[in-house]
Structures are given as structure tokens and as C-alpha cells.
mmCIF file of C-alpha atoms in Angstrom:
data_model
loop_
_atom_site.group_PDB
_atom_site.id
_atom_site.type_symbol
_atom_site.label_atom_id
_atom_site.label_comp_id
_atom_site.label_asym_id
_atom_site.label_seq_id
_atom_site.Cartn_x
_atom_site.Cartn_y
_atom_site.Cartn_z
ATOM 1 C CA MET W 1 36.605 -49.763 -33.247
ATOM 2 C CA THR W 2 35.508 -51.046 -29.832
ATOM 3 C CA ARG W 3 37.773 -51.448 -26.836
ATOM 4 C CA ALA W 4 37.403 -55.226 -27.078
ATOM 5 C CA ALA W 5 38.384 -55.207 -30.768
ATOM 6 C CA LEU W 6 41.520 -53.218 -29.956
ATOM 7 C CA LEU W 7 42.438 -55.581 -27.132
ATOM 8 C CA VAL W 8 43.384 -58.353 -29.560
ATOM 9 C CA PRO W 9 46.247 -56.478 -31.299
ATOM 10 C CA ALA W 10 47.385 -55.038 -27.969
ATOM 11 C CA LEU W 11 47.552 -58.469 -26.382
ATOM 12 C CA ALA W 12 49.241 -59.880 -29.482
ATOM 13 C CA ALA W 13 51.851 -57.123 -29.309
ATOM 14 C CA ALA W 14 52.376 -57.745 -25.607
ATOM 15 C CA PHE W 15 52.629 -61.500 -26.259
ATOM 16 C CA PHE W 16 55.211 -60.864 -28.982
ATOM 17 C CA VAL W 17 57.251 -58.572 -26.747
ATOM 18 C CA ALA W 18 57.077 -61.108 -23.909
ATOM 19 C CA GLY W 19 58.629 -63.755 -26.132
ATOM 20 C CA GLY W 20 55.676 -65.410 -27.860
ATOM 21 C CA ALA W 21 55.199 -65.907 -31.578
ATOM 22 C CA VAL W 22 52.707 -63.904 -33.634
ATOM 23 C CA ALA W 23 52.013 -63.448 -37.334
ATOM 24 C CA GLN W 24 55.140 -63.256 -39.485
ATOM 25 C CA ASP W 25 54.281 -59.785 -40.807
ATOM 26 C CA HIS W 26 54.731 -58.348 -37.314
ATOM 27 C CA PRO W 27 57.960 -56.340 -37.267
ATOM 28 C CA PRO W 28 60.613 -57.724 -34.938
ATOM 29 C CA GLY W 29 60.761 -56.066 -31.535
ATOM 30 C CA PRO W 30 58.590 -53.345 -30.052
ATOM 31 C CA PRO W 31 57.551 -50.262 -32.041
ATOM 32 C CA PRO W 32 60.381 -47.729 -32.367
ATOM 33 C CA ASP W 33 58.599 -44.797 -30.668
ATOM 34 C CA GLY W 34 57.561 -46.847 -27.623
ATOM 35 C CA GLY W 35 53.812 -46.847 -28.252
ATOM 36 C CA PHE W 36 51.721 -49.550 -29.881
ATOM 37 C CA GLY W 37 49.693 -49.368 -33.110
ATOM 38 C CA ALA W 38 46.573 -51.293 -34.078
ATOM 39 C CA ALA W 39 48.561 -53.354 -36.612
ATOM 40 C CA ALA W 40 52.091 -53.804 -37.876
ATOM 41 C CA GLY W 41 53.395 -50.659 -39.526
ATOM 42 C CA GLN W 42 50.663 -48.385 -38.138
ATOM 43 C CA ALA W 43 51.367 -45.345 -36.015
ATOM 44 C CA SER W 44 51.199 -45.627 -32.257
ATOM 45 C CA ASP W 45 47.667 -45.223 -30.958
ATOM 46 C CA PRO W 46 46.688 -44.075 -27.460
ATOM 47 C CA VAL W 47 43.936 -46.673 -26.978
ATOM 48 C CA VAL W 48 46.050 -49.597 -28.215
ATOM 49 C CA THR W 49 49.039 -48.397 -26.178
ATOM 50 C CA GLY W 50 46.851 -48.180 -23.063
ATOM 51 C CA LEU W 51 45.572 -51.709 -23.630
ATOM 52 C CA ALA W 52 49.098 -52.991 -24.274
ATOM 53 C CA LEU W 53 50.256 -51.393 -21.022
ATOM 54 C CA GLU W 54 47.460 -53.208 -19.201
ATOM 55 C CA ALA W 55 48.621 -56.518 -20.669
ATOM 56 C CA LEU W 56 52.331 -55.837 -20.157
ATOM 57 C CA ALA W 57 51.831 -54.798 -16.537
ATOM 58 C CA SER W 58 50.978 -58.376 -15.633
ATOM 59 C CA GLN W 59 54.222 -59.726 -17.184
ATOM 60 C CA THR W 60 56.482 -58.787 -14.274
ATOM 61 C CA ASP W 61 58.867 -61.730 -14.724
ATOM 62 C CA SER W 62 59.700 -60.872 -18.354
ATOM 63 C CA ILE W 63 62.570 -58.461 -18.925
ATOM 64 C CA SER W 64 61.436 -57.696 -22.482
ATOM 65 C CA ALA W 65 57.868 -57.005 -21.277
ATOM 66 C CA ARG W 66 59.171 -54.692 -18.546
ATOM 67 C CA ASP W 67 61.318 -52.859 -21.121
ATOM 68 C CA ALA W 68 58.380 -52.527 -23.523
ATOM 69 C CA ALA W 69 56.148 -51.299 -20.682
ATOM 70 C CA ALA W 70 58.767 -48.712 -19.711
ATOM 71 C CA ARG W 71 58.986 -47.447 -23.318
ATOM 72 C CA ALA W 72 55.181 -47.390 -23.672
ATOM 73 C CA THR W 73 54.880 -45.569 -20.337
ATOM 74 C CA SER W 74 57.373 -42.957 -21.536
ATOM 75 C CA TRP W 75 55.466 -42.579 -24.837
ATOM 76 C CA ALA W 76 52.149 -42.197 -23.004
ATOM 77 C CA LEU W 77 53.397 -39.741 -20.378
ATOM 78 C CA GLY W 78 54.927 -37.610 -23.128
ATOM 79 C CA ARG W 79 51.488 -37.265 -24.675
ATOM 80 C CA LEU W 80 49.579 -36.579 -21.453
ATOM 81 C CA PRO W 81 51.500 -33.591 -20.060
ATOM 82 C CA ASP W 82 48.491 -32.344 -18.105
ATOM 83 C CA GLY W 83 46.913 -35.770 -17.605
ATOM 84 C CA VAL W 84 44.363 -35.452 -20.416
ATOM 85 C CA TRP W 85 44.713 -36.329 -24.118
ATOM 86 C CA PRO W 86 44.688 -33.147 -26.246
ATOM 87 C CA GLY W 87 41.466 -32.201 -27.974
ATOM 88 C CA SER W 88 37.868 -32.603 -26.991
ATOM 89 C CA GLY W 89 34.908 -34.882 -27.450
ATOM 90 C CA TYR W 90 34.710 -38.637 -27.703
ATOM 91 C CA ALA W 91 38.169 -39.296 -29.195
ATOM 92 C CA ALA W 92 39.970 -37.290 -26.500
ATOM 93 C CA ALA W 93 37.916 -38.910 -23.719
ATOM 94 C CA ARG W 94 38.555 -42.390 -25.123
ATOM 95 C CA ALA W 95 42.303 -41.772 -25.458
ATOM 96 C CA THR W 96 42.601 -40.251 -21.978
ATOM 97 C CA ILE W 97 40.717 -43.066 -20.258
ATOM 98 C CA ALA W 98 42.553 -45.853 -22.121
ATOM 99 C CA LEU W 99 46.030 -44.402 -21.606
ATOM 100 C CA ALA W 100 45.399 -43.523 -17.971
ATOM 101 C CA THR W 101 44.093 -47.032 -17.225
ATOM 102 C CA GLY W 102 47.192 -48.533 -18.835
ATOM 103 C CA LEU W 103 49.505 -46.148 -17.020
ATOM 104 C CA GLN W 104 47.892 -46.927 -13.679
ATOM 105 C CA ALA W 105 48.213 -50.665 -14.380
ATOM 106 C CA ALA W 106 51.907 -50.020 -15.057
ATOM 107 C CA GLY W 107 52.276 -48.259 -11.702
ATOM 108 C CA SER W 108 51.972 -44.602 -12.736
ATOM 109 C CA PRO W 109 49.021 -42.949 -10.912
ATOM 110 C CA GLN W 110 46.951 -40.578 -13.059
ATOM 111 C CA PRO W 111 44.954 -38.333 -10.697
ATOM 112 C CA ARG W 112 44.150 -35.698 -13.341
ATOM 113 C CA ALA W 113 42.814 -38.303 -15.760
ATOM 114 C CA VAL W 114 40.761 -39.847 -12.940
ATOM 115 C CA ALA W 115 39.303 -36.409 -12.154
ATOM 116 C CA PHE W 116 38.644 -35.879 -15.873
ATOM 117 C CA ALA W 117 36.816 -39.233 -16.147
ATOM 118 C CA ALA W 118 34.822 -38.559 -12.980
ATOM 119 C CA GLY W 119 33.775 -35.220 -14.469
ATOM 120 C CA LEU W 120 32.262 -37.036 -17.456
ATOM 121 C CA LEU W 121 29.854 -39.033 -15.291
ATOM 122 C CA GLY W 122 26.194 -38.236 -15.753
ATOM 123 C CA PRO W 123 23.547 -38.431 -13.022
ATOM 124 C CA ASP W 124 22.976 -42.144 -13.707
ATOM 125 C CA GLY W 125 26.717 -42.973 -13.517
ATOM 126 C CA SER W 126 27.249 -43.327 -17.257
ATOM 127 C CA VAL W 127 29.952 -41.404 -19.094
ATOM 128 C CA VAL W 128 28.400 -38.609 -21.151
ATOM 129 C CA VAL W 129 30.396 -37.055 -23.999
ATOM 130 C CA ASP W 130 29.022 -34.632 -26.562
ATOM 131 C CA GLY W 131 25.605 -34.908 -24.904
ATOM 132 C CA ARG W 132 25.374 -38.683 -25.361
ATOM 133 C CA ALA W 133 25.963 -41.535 -22.946
ATOM 134 C CA SER W 134 28.593 -44.032 -24.071
ATOM 135 C CA LEU W 135 28.521 -47.621 -22.857
ATOM 136 C CA GLU W 136 32.092 -48.198 -24.093
ATOM 137 C CA LEU W 137 33.463 -45.182 -22.221
ATOM 138 C CA THR W 138 31.393 -46.015 -19.133
ATOM 139 C CA GLN W 139 32.939 -49.493 -19.015
ATOM 140 C CA ALA W 140 36.445 -48.115 -19.604
ATOM 141 C CA ALA W 141 35.985 -45.359 -17.007
ATOM 142 C CA ALA W 142 34.794 -47.919 -14.456
ATOM 143 C CA LEU W 143 38.193 -49.631 -14.753
ATOM 144 C CA LEU W 144 40.059 -46.328 -14.425
ATOM 145 C CA LEU W 145 37.956 -45.049 -11.531
ATOM 146 C CA GLY W 146 38.210 -48.425 -9.793
ATOM 147 C CA ASP W 147 42.012 -48.388 -10.232
ATOM 148 C CA THR W 148 41.935 -51.745 -11.987
ATOM 149 C CA SER W 149 42.416 -53.029 -15.549
ATOM 150 C CA LEU W 150 41.236 -55.696 -17.960
ATOM 151 C CA ALA W 151 44.253 -57.756 -16.968
ATOM 152 C CA THR W 152 43.176 -57.910 -13.321
ATOM 153 C CA VAL W 153 39.374 -58.199 -13.408
#
């Protein structure tokens, strides 16, 4: 699933938490573990949680959005003890970059994740994982390395 495709459920979740209305099958309130899943009833996902943090970070006047961002930040930090998502390859790089971008948008600097992302850059500036350049990860890393997010560009 692309970053853009995951943005829709993340924004919908953030909209719901901030007081908007979404589909009726969405469970009331934020997910119980603090993270966000790709759909109602699904386990929390690092990419979706990172995107939700980006969206929630811009909702500074909403108490429920701030609370949800605090819970999501706690969930994310608990899974990035050394600043990098466990594992290797594309999935770990994608999770690290997405969560770190969301955490930075929420005000939690992620210097180890930034160093990790910078270490993935190939000679042409693209992110290279498993020997292949990835446009999706290059775009996501540009946000992380530029200390910005989808909510602010």
C-alpha cells in the first residue's frame, strides 16, 4: 500500500478523534493501544500511526486531538527504543521513516531515525533499500530529512 493510500485512513482517524464524523463502523474513540490501524478493528500500524501523528500535530486547538497525539506518540516511542523500527529491509525502513516523521511533527525529535534515513541515500539522492531505489521511501525520507510533514508542505 502506498503512503498516499494510507494517508486517507490516517486522516479519517485524526478527523474522528478531532470531533468529526466518519463511517459508522469506526469504533468510538481512539484505538486502545494508542496507535492507529489501517481500518477499524485492525492492529496498530507504524506507517498509519506516523501519518496520523502528522495530521494530529496540526490540530493544536483540539483537546481530543492532543490526547490522541500524546497516546500515539507514546505508542510510537515504545516501538522505537533505539530510533529505528526493528528488522531490516524495506518494511523496517518504511516504518522507521513514517513513524519518525510523525513523531517530529508532534514535537519529538528523532535524530537516530534521521541518521538512519540519511544512511539509506544513494549517490543520486534516492533512498536505496535491498539494492533498489524506492521513489516512495525517497519522498518520505525527504519529509523526514527536511524536518517537515505532509500536513505542513
